[in-house]
mmCIF file of C-alpha atoms and ligand atoms in Angstrom:
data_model
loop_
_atom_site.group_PDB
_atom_site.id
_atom_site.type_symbol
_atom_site.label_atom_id
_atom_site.label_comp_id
_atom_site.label_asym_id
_atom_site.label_seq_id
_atom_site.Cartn_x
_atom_site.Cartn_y
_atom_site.Cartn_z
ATOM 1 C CA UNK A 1 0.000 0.000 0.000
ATOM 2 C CA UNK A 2 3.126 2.419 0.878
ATOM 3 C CA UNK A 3 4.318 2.126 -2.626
ATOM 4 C CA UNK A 4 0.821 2.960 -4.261
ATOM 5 C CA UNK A 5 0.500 5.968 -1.895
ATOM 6 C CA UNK A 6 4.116 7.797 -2.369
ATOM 7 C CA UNK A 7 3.423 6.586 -5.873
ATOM 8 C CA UNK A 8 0.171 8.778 -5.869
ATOM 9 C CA UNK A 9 1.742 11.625 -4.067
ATOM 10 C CA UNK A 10 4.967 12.203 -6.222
ATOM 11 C CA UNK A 11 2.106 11.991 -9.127
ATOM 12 C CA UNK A 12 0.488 15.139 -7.513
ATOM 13 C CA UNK A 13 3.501 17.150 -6.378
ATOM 14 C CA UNK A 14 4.772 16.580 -9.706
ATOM 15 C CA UNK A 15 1.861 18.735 -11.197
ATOM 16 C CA UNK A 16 0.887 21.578 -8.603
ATOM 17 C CA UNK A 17 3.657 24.515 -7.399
ATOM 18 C CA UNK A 18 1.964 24.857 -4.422
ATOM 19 C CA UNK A 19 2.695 22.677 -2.111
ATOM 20 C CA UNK A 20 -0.130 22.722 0.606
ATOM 21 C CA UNK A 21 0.375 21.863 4.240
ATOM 22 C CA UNK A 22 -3.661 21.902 4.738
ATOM 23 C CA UNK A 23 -5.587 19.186 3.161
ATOM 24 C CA UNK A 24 -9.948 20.465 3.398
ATOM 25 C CA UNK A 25 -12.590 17.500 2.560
ATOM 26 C CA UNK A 26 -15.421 19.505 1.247
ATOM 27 C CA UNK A 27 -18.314 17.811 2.647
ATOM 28 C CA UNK A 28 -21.797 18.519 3.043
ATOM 29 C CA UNK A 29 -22.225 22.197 3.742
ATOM 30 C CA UNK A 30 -18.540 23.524 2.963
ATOM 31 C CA UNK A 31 -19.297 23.193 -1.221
ATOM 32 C CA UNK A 32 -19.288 27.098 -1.104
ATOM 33 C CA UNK A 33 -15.705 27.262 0.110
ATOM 34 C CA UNK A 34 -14.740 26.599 -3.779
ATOM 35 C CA UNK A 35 -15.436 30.030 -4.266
ATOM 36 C CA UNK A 36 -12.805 31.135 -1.570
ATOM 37 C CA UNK A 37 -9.929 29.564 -3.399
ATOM 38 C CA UNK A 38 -7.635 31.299 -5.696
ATOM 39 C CA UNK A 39 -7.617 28.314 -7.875
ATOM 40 C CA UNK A 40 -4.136 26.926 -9.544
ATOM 41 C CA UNK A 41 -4.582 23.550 -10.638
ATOM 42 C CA UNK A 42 -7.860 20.849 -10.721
ATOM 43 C CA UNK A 43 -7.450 17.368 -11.452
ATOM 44 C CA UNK A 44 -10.267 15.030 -12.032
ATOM 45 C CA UNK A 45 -10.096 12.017 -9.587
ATOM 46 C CA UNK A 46 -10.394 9.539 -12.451
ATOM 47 C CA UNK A 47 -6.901 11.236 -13.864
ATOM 48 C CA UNK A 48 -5.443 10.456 -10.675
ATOM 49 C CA UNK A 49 -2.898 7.193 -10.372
ATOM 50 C CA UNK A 50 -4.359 4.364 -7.594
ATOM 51 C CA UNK A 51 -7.386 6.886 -6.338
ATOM 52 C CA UNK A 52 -10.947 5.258 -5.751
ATOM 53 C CA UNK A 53 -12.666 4.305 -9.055
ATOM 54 C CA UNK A 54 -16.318 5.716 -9.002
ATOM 55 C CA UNK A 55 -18.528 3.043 -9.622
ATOM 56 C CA UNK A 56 -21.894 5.612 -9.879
ATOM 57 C CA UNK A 57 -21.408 7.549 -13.443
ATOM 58 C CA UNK A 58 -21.022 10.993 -12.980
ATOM 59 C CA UNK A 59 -20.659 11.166 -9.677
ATOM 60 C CA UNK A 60 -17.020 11.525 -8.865
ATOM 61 C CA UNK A 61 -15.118 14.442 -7.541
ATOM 62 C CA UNK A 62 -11.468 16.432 -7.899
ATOM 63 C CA UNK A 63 -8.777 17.524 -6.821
ATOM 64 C CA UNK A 64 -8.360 21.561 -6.592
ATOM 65 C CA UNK A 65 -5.064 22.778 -5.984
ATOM 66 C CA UNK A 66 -5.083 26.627 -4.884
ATOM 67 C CA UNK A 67 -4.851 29.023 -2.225
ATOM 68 C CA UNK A 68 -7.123 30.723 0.422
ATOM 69 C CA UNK A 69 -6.761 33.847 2.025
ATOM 70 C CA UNK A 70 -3.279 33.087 0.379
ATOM 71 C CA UNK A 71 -2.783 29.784 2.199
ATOM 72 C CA UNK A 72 -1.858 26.976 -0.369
ATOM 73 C CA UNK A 73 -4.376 23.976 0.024
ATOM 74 C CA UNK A 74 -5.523 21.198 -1.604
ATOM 75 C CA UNK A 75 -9.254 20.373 -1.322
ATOM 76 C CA UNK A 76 -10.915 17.560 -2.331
ATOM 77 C CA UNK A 77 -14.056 17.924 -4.117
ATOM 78 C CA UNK A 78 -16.460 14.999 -3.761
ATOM 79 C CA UNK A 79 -15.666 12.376 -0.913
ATOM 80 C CA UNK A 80 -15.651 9.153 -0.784
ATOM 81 C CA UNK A 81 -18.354 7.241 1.450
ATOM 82 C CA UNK A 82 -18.226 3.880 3.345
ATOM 83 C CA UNK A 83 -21.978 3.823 2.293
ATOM 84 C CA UNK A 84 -20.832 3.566 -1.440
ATOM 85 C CA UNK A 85 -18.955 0.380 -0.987
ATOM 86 C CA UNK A 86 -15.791 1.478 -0.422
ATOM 87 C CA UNK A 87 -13.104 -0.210 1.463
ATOM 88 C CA UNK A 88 -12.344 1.819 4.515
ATOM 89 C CA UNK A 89 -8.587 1.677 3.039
ATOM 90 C CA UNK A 90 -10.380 3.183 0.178
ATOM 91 C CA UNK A 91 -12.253 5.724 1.444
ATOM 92 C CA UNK A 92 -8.973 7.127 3.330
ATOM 93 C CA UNK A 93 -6.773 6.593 0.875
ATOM 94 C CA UNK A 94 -6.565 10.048 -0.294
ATOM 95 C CA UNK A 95 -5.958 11.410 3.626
ATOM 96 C CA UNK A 96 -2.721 8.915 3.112
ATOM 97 C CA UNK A 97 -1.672 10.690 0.104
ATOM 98 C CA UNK A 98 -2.195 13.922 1.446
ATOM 99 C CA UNK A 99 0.608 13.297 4.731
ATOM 100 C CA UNK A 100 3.473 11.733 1.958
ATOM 101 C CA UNK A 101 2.765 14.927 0.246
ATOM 102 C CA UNK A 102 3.556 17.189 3.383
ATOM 103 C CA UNK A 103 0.215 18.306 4.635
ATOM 104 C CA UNK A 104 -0.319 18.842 8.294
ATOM 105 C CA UNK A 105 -3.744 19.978 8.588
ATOM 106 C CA UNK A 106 -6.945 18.274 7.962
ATOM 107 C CA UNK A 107 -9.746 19.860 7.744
ATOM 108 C CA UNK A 108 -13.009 18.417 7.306
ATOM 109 C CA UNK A 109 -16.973 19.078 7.193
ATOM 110 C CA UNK A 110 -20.439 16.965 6.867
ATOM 111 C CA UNK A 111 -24.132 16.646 7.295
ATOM 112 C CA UNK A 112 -25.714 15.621 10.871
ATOM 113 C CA UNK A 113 -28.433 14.624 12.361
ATOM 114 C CA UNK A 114 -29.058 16.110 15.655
ATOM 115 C CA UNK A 115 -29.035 14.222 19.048
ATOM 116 C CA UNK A 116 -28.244 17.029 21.637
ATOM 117 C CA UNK A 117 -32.031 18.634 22.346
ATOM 118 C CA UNK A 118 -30.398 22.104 22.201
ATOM 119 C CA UNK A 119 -29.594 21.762 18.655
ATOM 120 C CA UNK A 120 -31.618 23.007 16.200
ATOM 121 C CA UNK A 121 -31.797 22.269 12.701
ATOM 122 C CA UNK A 122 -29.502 24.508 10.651
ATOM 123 C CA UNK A 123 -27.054 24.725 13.640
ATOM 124 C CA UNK A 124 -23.134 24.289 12.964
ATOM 125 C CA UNK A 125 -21.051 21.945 15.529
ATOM 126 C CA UNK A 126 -17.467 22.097 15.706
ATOM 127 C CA UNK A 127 -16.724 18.774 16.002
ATOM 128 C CA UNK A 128 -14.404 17.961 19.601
ATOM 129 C CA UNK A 129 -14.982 14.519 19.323
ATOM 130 C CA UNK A 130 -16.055 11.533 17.686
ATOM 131 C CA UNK A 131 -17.157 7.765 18.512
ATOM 132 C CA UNK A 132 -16.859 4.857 15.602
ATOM 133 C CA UNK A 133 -19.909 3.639 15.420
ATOM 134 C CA UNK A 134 -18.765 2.208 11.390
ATOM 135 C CA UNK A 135 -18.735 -1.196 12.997
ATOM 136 C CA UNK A 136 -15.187 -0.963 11.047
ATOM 137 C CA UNK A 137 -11.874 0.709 11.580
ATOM 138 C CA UNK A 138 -9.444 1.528 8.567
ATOM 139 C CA UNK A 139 -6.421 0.601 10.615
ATOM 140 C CA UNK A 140 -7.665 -3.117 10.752
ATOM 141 C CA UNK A 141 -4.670 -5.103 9.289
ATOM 142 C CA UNK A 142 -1.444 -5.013 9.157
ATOM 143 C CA UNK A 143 0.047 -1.895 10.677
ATOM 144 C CA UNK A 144 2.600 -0.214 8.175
ATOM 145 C CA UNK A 145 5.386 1.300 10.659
ATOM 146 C CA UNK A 146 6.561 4.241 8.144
ATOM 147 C CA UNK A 147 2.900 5.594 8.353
ATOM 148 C CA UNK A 148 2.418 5.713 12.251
ATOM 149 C CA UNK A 149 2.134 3.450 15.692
ATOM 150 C CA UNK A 150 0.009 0.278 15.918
ATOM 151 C CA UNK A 151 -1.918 1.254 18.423
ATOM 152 C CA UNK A 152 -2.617 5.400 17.910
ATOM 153 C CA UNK A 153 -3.618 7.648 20.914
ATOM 154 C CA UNK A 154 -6.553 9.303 19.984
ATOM 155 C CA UNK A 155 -7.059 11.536 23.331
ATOM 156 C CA UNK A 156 -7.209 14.561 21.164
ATOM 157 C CA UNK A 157 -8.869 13.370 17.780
ATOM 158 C CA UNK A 158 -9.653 17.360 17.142
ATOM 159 C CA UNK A 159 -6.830 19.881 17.590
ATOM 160 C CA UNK A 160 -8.182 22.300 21.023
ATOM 161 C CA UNK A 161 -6.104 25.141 19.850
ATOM 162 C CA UNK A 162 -7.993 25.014 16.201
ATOM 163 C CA UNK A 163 -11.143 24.579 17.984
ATOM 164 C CA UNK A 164 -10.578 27.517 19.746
ATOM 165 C CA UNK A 165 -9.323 29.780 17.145
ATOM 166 C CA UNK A 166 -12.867 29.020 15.623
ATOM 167 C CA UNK A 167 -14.805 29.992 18.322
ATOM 168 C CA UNK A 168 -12.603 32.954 18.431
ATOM 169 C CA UNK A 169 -13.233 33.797 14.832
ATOM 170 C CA UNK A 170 -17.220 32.941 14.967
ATOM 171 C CA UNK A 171 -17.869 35.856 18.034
ATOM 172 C CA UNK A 172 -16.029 38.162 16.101
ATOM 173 C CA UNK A 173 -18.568 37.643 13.513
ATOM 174 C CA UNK A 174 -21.398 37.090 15.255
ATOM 175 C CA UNK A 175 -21.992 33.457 14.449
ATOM 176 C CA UNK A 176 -23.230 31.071 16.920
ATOM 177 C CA UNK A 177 -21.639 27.410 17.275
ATOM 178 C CA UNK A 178 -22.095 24.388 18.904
ATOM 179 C CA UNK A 179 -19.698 22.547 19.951
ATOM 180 C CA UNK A 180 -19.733 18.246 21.126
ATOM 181 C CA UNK A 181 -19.460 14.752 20.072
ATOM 182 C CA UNK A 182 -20.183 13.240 16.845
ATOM 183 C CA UNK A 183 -21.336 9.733 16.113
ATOM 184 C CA UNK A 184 -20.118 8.310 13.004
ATOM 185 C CA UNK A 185 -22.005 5.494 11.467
ATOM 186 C CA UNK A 186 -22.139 3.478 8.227
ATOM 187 C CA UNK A 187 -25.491 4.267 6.895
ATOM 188 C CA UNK A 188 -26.719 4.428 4.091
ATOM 189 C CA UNK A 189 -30.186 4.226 6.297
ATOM 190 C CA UNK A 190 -30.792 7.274 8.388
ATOM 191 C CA UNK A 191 -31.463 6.315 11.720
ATOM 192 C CA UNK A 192 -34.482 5.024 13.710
ATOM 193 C CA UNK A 193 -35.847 6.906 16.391
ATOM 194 C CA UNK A 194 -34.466 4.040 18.525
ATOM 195 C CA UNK A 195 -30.854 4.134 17.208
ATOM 196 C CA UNK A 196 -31.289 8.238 17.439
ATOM 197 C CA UNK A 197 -31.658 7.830 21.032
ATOM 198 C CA UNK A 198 -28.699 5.260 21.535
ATOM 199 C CA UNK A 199 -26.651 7.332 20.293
ATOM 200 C CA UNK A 200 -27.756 10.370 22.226
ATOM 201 C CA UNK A 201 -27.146 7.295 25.566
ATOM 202 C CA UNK A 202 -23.800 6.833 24.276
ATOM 203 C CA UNK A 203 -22.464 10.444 24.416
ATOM 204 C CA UNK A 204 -23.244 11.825 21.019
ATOM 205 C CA UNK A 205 -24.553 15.089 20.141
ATOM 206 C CA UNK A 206 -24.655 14.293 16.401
ATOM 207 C CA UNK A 207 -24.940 11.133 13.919
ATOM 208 C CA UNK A 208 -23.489 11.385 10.592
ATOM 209 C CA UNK A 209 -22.038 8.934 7.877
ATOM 210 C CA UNK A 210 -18.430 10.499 7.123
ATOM 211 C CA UNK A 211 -15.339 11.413 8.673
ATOM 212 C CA UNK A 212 -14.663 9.104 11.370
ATOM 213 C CA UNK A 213 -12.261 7.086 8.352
ATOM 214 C CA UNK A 214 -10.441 10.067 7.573
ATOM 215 C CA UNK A 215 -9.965 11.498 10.859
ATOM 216 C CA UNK A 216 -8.485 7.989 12.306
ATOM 217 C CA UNK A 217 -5.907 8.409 9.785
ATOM 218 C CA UNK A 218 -5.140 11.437 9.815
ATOM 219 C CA UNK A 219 -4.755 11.330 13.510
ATOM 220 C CA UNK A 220 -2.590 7.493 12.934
ATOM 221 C CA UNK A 221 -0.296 9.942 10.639
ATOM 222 C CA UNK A 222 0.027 13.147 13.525
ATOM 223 C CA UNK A 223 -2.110 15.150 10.988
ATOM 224 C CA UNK A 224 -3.635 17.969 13.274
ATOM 225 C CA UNK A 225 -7.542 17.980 12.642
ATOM 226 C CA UNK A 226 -10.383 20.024 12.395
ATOM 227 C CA UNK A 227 -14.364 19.593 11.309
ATOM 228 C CA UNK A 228 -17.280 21.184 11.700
ATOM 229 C CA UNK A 229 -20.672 19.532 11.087
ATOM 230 C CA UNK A 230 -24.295 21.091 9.915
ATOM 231 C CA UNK A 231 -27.184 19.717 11.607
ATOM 232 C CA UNK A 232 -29.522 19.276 9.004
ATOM 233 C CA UNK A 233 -32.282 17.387 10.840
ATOM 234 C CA UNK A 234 -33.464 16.086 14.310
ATOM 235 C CA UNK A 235 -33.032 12.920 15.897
ATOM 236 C CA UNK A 236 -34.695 14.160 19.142
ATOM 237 C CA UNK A 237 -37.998 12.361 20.575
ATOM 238 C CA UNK A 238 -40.549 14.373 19.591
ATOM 239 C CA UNK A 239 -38.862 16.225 16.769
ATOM 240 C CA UNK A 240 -38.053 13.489 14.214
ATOM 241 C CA UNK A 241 -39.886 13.755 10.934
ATOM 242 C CA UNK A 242 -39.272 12.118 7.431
ATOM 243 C CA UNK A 243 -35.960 13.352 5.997
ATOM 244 C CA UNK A 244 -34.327 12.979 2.638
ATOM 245 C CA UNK A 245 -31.120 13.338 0.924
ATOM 246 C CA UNK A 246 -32.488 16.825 -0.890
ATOM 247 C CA UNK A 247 -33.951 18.075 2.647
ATOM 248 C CA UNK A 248 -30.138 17.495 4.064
ATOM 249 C CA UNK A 249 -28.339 19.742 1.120
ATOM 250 C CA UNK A 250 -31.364 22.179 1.209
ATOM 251 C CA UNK A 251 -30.668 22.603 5.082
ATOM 252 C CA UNK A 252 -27.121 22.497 4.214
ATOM 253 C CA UNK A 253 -26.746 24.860 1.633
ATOM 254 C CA UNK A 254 -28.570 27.426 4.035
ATOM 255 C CA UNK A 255 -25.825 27.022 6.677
ATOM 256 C CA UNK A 256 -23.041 26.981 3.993
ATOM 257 C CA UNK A 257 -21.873 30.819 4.277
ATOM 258 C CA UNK A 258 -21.702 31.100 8.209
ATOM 259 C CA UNK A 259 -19.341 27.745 7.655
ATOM 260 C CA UNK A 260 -17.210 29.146 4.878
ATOM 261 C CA UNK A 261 -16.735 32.574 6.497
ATOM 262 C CA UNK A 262 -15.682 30.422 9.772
ATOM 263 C CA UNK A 263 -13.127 28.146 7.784
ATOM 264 C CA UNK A 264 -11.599 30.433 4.938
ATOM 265 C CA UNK A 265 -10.400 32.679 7.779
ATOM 266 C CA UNK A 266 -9.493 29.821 10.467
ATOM 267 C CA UNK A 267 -7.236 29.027 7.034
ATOM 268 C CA UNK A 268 -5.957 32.162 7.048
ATOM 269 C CA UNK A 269 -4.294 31.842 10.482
ATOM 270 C CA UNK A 270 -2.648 28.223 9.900
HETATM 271 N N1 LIG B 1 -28.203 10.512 10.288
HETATM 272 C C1 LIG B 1 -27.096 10.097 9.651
HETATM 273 N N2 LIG B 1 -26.489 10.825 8.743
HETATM 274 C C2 LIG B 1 -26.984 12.036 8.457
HETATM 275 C C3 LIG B 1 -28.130 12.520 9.087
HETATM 276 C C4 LIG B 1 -28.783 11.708 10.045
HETATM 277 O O1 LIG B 1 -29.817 12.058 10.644
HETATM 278 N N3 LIG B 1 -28.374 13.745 8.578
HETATM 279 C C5 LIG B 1 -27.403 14.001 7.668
HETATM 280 N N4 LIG B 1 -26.554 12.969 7.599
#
């Protein structure tokens, strides 16, 4: 896997000028930070050596090389989900890439249900910590040594100095935050109301289907990590009503500019 990975990343070094140290997923919700970067170079993922193949047509993402608020980054367009079939290997394959290629920042965003009953729908949650609910873990196998420890400390999964340069940034702008524990789960079904309220037992404030891959690795690698999560519906007793995938990115794209001015300037200070 080493090979296939520092094969990947001398591929992408070889055609940006760059060179990033922050690597942003653009989930659910952060879409709009496209228009923050000063764009150098895209690459379709398909043009990329060893990355995930897309199995639904149409559907697959990039990479966009660029800067913002004159930070160099490299942001990944389009995810890849557990949900879809991928490998967890697969999924945070890309996360691998982006350490041999000398980032040291992840940052990362996504969709939520809402456990806490103070949330409301529409409400943004830094992320402090998460529990694996995926069933799954994409360290599972052989450990390789050149990547990072067999057994990773995760006692600080989400960096408390980026965390607080948020919150720091959000008062200054008058924008609200929440702030707790997301679940992350395999989906592709959105929860029962029974399952909503296990999780809300077990310590979570949200449920989602992303990140927990990327931020294992990232944190297996030393990357310092940061995410922020849009509540797009309610998982509380009482509150839960049908949702769909188009109700999630309406609720999501509402949100998006409170979350872009919040992570285009945390950027700027990294
Ligand atoms: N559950 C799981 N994933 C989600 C949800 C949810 O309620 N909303 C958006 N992504």
């Amino acid at each position: 896997m080493l090979e296939k990975i520092n094969e990947t990343a001398r591929f992408l070094m070889g055609i940006q000028k760059t060179n990033p140290q922050i690597g942003i997923i653009l989930g659910t919700g952060l879409g709009g930070l496209v228009k923050e970067i000063d764009i150098e170079k895209t690459i379709p993922y398909e043009d990329i050596p060893n990355f995930p193949v897309s199995t639904v047509e149409g559907h697959n993402g990039q990479l966009i090389f660029g800067k913002i608020n004159g930070k160099p980054v490299m942001a990944m367009q389009g995810r890849f989900h557990y949900y879809e079939g991928y490998t967890m290997k697969e999924v945070t394959f890309p996360v691998r890439v982006m350490k041999q290629m000398g980032i040291k920042y992840l940052v990362v965003s996504n969709a939520s249900g809402g456990l806490n009953p103070d949330f409301k729908v529409g409400d943004i949650m830094l992320i402090e910590d998460h529990i694996n609910m995926f069933g799954d873990n994409p360290l599972m196998g052989k450990n390789i040594a050149e990547l990072g420890p067999r057994f990773p400390d995760m006692s600080q999964p989400y960096s408390h100095e980026l965390i607080a340069r948020a919150k720091d940034i959000a008062y200054k702008n008058n924008i609200f935050l929440k702030q707790g524990v997301y679940v992350g789960t395999a989906g592709p079904t959105f929860e029962t109301p029974a399952e909503y309220k296990f999780f809300r037992i077990i310590g979570g404030d949200t449920v989602g289907m992303s990140t927990v891959p990327e931020v294992i690795v990232a944190r297996h690698m030393d990357m310092t990590c940061f995410g922020v999560s849009i509540i797009t519906d309610s998982g509380v007793p009482g509150q839960i009503v049908e949702i769909s995938h188009e109700e999630v990115q309406k609720v999501a794209a509402a949100a998006e500019p409170k979350m872009t001015k919040v992570i285009a300037e945390l950027i700027g200070t990294l």
